Short mmCIF file of C-alpha atoms and ligand atoms in Angstrom, two decimals:
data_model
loop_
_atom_site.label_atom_id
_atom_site.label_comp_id
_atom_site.label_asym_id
_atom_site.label_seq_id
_atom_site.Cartn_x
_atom_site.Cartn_y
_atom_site.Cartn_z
CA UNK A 1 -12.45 -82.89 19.81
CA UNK A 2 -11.86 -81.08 22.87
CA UNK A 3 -8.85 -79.69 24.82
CA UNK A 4 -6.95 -81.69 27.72
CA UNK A 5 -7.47 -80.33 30.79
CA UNK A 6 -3.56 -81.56 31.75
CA UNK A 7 -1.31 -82.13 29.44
CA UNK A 8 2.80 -82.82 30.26
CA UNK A 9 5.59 -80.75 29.73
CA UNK A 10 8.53 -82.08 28.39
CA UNK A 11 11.50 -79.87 30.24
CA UNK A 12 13.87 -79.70 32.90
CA UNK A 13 15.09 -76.15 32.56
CA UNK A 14 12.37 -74.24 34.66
CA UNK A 15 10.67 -73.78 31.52
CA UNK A 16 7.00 -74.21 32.60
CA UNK A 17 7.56 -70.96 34.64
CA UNK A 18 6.73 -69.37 31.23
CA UNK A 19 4.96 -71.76 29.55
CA UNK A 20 2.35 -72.38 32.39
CA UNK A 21 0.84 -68.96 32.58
CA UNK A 22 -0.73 -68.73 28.75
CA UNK A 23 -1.68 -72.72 28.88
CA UNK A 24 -3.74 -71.76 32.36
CA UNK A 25 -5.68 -69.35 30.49
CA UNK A 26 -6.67 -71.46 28.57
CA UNK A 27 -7.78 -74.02 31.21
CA UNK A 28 -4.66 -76.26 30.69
CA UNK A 29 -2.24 -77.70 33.77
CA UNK A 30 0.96 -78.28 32.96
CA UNK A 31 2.13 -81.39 34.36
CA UNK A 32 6.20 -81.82 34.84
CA UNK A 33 7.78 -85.34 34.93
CA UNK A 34 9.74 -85.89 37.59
CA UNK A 35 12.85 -87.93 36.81
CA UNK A 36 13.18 -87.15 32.93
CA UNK A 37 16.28 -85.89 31.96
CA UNK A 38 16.04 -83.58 28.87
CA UNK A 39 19.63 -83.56 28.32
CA UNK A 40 19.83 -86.74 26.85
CA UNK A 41 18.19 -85.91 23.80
CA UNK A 42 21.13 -82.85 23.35
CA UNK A 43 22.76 -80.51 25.22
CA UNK A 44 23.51 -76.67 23.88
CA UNK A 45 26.95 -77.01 25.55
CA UNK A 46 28.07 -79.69 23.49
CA UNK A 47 28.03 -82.99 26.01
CA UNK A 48 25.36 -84.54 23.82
CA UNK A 49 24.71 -83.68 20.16
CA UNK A 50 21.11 -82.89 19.39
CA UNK A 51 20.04 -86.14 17.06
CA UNK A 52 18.09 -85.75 14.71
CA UNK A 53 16.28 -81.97 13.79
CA UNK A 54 14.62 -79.85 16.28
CA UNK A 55 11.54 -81.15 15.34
CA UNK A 56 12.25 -84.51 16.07
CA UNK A 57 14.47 -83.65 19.31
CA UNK A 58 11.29 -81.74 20.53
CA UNK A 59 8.49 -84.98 19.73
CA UNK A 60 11.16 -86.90 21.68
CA UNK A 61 11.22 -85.13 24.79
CA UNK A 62 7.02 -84.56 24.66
CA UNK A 63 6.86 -88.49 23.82
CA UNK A 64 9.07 -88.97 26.99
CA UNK A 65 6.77 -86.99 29.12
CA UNK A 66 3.53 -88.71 28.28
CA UNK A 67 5.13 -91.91 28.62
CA UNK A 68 6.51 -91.02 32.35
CA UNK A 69 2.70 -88.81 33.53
CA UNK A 70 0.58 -91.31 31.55
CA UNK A 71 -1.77 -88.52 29.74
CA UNK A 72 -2.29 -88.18 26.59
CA UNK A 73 -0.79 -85.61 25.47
CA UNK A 74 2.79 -83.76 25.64
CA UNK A 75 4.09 -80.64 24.71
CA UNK A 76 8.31 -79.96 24.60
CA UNK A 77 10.44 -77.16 23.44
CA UNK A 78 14.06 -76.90 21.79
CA UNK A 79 15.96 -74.20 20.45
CA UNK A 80 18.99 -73.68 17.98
CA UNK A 81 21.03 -70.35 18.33
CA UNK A 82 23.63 -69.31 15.78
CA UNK A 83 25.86 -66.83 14.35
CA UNK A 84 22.91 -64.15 11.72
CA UNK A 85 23.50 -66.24 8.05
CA UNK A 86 23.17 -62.85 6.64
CA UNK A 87 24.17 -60.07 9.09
CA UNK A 88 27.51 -60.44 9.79
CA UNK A 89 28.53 -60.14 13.80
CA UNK A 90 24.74 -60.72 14.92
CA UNK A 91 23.16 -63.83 16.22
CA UNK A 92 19.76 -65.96 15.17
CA UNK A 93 17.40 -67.53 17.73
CA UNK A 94 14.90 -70.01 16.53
CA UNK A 95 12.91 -71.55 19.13
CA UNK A 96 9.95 -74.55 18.47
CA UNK A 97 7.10 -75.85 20.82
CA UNK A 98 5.69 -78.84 19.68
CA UNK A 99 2.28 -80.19 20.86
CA UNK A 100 2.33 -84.01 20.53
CA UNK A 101 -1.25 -85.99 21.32
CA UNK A 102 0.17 -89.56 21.85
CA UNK A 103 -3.65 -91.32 21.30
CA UNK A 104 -4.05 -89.94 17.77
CA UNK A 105 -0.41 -88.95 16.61
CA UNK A 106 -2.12 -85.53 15.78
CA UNK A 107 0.77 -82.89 15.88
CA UNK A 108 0.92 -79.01 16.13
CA UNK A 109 3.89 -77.13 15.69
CA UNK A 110 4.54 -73.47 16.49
CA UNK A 111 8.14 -71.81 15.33
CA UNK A 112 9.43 -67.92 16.49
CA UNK A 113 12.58 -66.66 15.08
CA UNK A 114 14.58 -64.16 17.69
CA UNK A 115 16.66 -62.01 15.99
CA UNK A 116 18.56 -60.70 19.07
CA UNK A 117 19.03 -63.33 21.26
CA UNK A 118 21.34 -62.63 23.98
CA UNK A 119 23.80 -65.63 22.70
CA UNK A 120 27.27 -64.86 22.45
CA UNK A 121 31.15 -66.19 22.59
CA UNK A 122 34.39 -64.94 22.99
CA UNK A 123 37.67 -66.60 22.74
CA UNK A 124 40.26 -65.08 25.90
CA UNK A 125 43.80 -65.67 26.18
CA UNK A 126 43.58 -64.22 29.95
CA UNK A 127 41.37 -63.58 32.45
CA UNK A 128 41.21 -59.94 32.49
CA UNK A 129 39.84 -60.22 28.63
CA UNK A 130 36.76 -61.97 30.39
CA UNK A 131 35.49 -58.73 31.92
CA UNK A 132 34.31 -56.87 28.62
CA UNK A 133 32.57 -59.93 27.51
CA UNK A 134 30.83 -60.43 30.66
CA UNK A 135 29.89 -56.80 30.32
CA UNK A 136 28.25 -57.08 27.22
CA UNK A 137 25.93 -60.18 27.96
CA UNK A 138 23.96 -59.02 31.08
CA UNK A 139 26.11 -61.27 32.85
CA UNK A 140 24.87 -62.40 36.17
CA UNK A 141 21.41 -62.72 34.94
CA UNK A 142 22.70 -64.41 31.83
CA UNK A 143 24.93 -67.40 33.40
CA UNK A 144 28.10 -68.66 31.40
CA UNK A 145 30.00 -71.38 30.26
CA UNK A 146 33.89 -72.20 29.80
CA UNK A 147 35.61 -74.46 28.11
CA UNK A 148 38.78 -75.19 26.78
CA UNK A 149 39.50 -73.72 23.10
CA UNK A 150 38.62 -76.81 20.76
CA UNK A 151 37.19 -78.75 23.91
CA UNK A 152 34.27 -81.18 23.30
CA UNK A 153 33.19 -80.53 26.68
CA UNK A 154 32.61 -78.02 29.27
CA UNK A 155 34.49 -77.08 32.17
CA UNK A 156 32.35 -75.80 33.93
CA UNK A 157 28.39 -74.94 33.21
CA UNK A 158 26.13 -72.23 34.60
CA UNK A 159 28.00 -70.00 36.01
CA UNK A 160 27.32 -66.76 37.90
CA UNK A 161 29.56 -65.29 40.04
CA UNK A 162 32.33 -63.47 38.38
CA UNK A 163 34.99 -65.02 40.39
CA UNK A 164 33.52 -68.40 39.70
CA UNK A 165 33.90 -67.38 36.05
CA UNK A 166 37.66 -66.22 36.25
CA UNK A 167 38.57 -69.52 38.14
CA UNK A 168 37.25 -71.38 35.14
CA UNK A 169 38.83 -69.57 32.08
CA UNK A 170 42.14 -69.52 34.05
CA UNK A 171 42.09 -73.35 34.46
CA UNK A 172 40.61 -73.90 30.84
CA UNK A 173 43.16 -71.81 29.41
CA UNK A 174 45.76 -73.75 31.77
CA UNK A 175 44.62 -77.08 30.41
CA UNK A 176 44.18 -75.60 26.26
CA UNK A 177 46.36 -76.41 23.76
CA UNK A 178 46.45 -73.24 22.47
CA UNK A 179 46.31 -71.49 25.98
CA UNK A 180 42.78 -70.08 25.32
CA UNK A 181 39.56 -70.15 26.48
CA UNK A 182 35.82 -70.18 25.00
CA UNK A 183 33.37 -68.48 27.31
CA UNK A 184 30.09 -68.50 26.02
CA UNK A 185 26.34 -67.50 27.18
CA UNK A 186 25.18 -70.13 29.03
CA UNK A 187 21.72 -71.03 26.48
CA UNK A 188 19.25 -72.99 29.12
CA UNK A 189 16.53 -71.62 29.70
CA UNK A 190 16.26 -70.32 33.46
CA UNK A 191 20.36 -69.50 32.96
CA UNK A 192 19.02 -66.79 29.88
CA UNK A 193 16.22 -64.70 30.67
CA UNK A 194 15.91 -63.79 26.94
CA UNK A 195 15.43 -67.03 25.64
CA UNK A 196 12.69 -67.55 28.84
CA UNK A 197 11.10 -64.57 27.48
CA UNK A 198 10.58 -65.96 24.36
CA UNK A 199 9.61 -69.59 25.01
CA UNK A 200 6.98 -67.53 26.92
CA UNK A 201 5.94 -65.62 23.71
CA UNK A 202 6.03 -68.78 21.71
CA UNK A 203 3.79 -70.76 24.16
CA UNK A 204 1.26 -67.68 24.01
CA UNK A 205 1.76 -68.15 19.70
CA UNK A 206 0.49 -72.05 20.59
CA UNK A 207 -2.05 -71.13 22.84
CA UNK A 208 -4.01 -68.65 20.31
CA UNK A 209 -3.54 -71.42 17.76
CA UNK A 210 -5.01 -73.96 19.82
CA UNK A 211 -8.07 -71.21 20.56
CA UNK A 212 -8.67 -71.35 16.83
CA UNK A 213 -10.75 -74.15 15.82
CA UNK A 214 -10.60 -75.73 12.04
CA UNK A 215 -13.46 -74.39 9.94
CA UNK A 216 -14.17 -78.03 7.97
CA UNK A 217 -13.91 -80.01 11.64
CA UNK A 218 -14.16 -77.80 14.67
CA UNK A 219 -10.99 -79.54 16.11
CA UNK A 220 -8.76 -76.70 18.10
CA UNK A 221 -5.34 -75.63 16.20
CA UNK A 222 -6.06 -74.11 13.25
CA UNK A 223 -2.94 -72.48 12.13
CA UNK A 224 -0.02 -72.26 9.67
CA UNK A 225 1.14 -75.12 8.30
CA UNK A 226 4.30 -74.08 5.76
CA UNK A 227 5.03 -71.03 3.85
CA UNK A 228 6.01 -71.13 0.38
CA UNK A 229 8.15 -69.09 -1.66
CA UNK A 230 7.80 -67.03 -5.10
CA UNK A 231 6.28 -63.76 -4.38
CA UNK A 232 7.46 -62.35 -8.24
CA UNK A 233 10.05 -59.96 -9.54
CA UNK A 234 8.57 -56.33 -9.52
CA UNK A 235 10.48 -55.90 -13.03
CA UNK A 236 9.82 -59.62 -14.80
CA UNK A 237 7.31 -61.01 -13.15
CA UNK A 238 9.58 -63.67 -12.35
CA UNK A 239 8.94 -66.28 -8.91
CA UNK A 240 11.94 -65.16 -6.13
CA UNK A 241 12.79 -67.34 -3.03
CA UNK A 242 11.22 -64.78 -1.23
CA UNK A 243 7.76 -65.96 0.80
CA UNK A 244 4.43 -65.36 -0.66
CA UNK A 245 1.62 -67.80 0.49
CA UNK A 246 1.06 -68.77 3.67
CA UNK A 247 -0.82 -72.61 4.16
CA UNK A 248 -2.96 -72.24 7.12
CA UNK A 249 -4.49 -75.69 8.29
CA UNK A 250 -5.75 -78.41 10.63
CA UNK A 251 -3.47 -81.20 11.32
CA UNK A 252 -6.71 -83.13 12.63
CA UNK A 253 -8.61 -83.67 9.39
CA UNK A 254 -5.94 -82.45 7.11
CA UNK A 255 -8.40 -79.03 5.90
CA UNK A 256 -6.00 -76.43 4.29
CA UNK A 257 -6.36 -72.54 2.83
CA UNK A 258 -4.20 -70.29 1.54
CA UNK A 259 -3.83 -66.89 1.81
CA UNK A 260 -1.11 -63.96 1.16
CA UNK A 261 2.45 -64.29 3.50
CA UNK A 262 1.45 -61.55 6.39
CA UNK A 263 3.43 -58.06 5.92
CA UNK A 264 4.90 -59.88 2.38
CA UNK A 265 4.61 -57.00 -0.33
CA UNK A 266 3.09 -57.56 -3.90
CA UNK A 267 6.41 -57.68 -6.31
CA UNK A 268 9.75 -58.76 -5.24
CA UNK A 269 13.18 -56.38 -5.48
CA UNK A 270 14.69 -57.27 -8.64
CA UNK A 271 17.96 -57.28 -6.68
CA UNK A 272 16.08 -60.87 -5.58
CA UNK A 273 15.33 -62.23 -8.86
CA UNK A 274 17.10 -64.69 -10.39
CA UNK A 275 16.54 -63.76 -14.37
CA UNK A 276 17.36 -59.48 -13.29
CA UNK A 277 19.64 -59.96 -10.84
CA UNK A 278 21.32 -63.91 -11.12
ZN1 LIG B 301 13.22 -60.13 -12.49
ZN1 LIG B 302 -9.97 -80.02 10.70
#
């Protein structure tokens, strides 16, 4: 099995600006639908819920590209972006590229975590509150969006001009119930420089894995497949929740090896274990 040399690009947020370069060096085009409109399949400001898990929001978006470019094979991102589950006051990036081939089903699926994503929100009950928020967010490069408190949608998207901003929260906070407004980072990609940054990084993560062939079938994409927990107590020897093997594999022929989770330690912290520390 060989490489495409075009392959589509699922995306309508100027994405391919960073996922083109790595894919060229690798002798790949990147072709961009005209006409397809990403959003349906979910919207970070809350229009349209995402259906479905990232995974399967992605493998929609590449399916829609092949079907609109007619090659065989399409590649889409998605993110998710949170409040930290653990740290309080921090945000959590995740981002996934997914490489769909639409003759054989054959998929390859790269994940990269982003543990300071520039994703924030603040809740203003006037307009001069706006200002320290905008400060802290890099704000024009990082666009914003405002919305009502509570509101299921928008008032206004993409946003970069301070007085554009102000005009927004004033009417949002107008039009609340609670006479306050949500003004948040404005996630799409060419709108957040960050998160452009690293769907760039991620598409160079594919891109090695795709340089890596399978050792049982030659076919390009060797890489990891899951990770699985129980790397043991240090006191008890008991399995934690903490990673400790790594599947590496070819979703071609369905080859797999295992070997150690990268930068994992030998023994878990007790404080981890559920028998020392339950
Ligand atoms: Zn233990
Ligand atoms: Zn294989």
């Amino acid at each position: 099995m060989t490489l495409p040399k075009r392959v589509a690009l699922g995306t309508m947020h100027g994405k391919a600006a960073a996922i083109a370069p790595p894919f060229a060096a690798l002798g790949i085009a990147l072709e961009v639908p005209a006409g397809l409109d990403t959003d349906q399949f979910g919207t970070f400001s809350g229009e349209v819920a995402r259906a479905g898990t990232m995974e399967q929001a992605a493998r929609a978006k590449a399916k829609a590209a092949v079907a609109l470019t007619g090659l065989s094979v399409g590649v889409a991102s998605e993110g998710a972006y949170g409040p930290h589950p653990v740290i309080p006051f921090l945000a959590l990036g995740q981002e996934m590229l997914l490489w769909h081939d639409a003759a054989t089903g054959r998929e390859i699926v790269e994940v990269l975590r982003d543990d300071r994503p520039t994703y924030d929100q603040a809740l203003v009950a006037s307009v001069g509150e706006v200002e320290g928020f905008l400060a802290r967010i890099a704000f024009p490069e990082v666009a914003v969006v405002v919305a009502g408190e509570g509101a299921s949608r928008p008032l206004a998207k993409g946003l970069t001009e301070a007085r554009g901003v102000e005009r927004a929260v004033a009417e949002a906070i107008a039009l609340s119930d609670s006479g306050r407004a949500m003004v948040t980072t404005d996630m799409r990609a060419h709108l957040n420089p960050r998160r452009m940054a690293v769907i760039g990084d991620l598409a160079a993560q594919l891109v090695a894995r795709l340089a890596r062939t399978c050792p049982a079938c030659a076919a390009p994409g060797w890489g990891r497949l899951r990770v699985e927990a129980g790397l043991p107590c240090a006191d008890c020897g008991t399995p934690t929740a903490l990673p400790r093997t790594e599947i590496l594999g070819c979703t071609a022929c369905g080859a797999e090896a295992a070997q150690s989770f990268p930068a994992a330690p030998d023994w878990a912290d007790p404080g981890q274990c559920p028998m020392c520390n339950p």
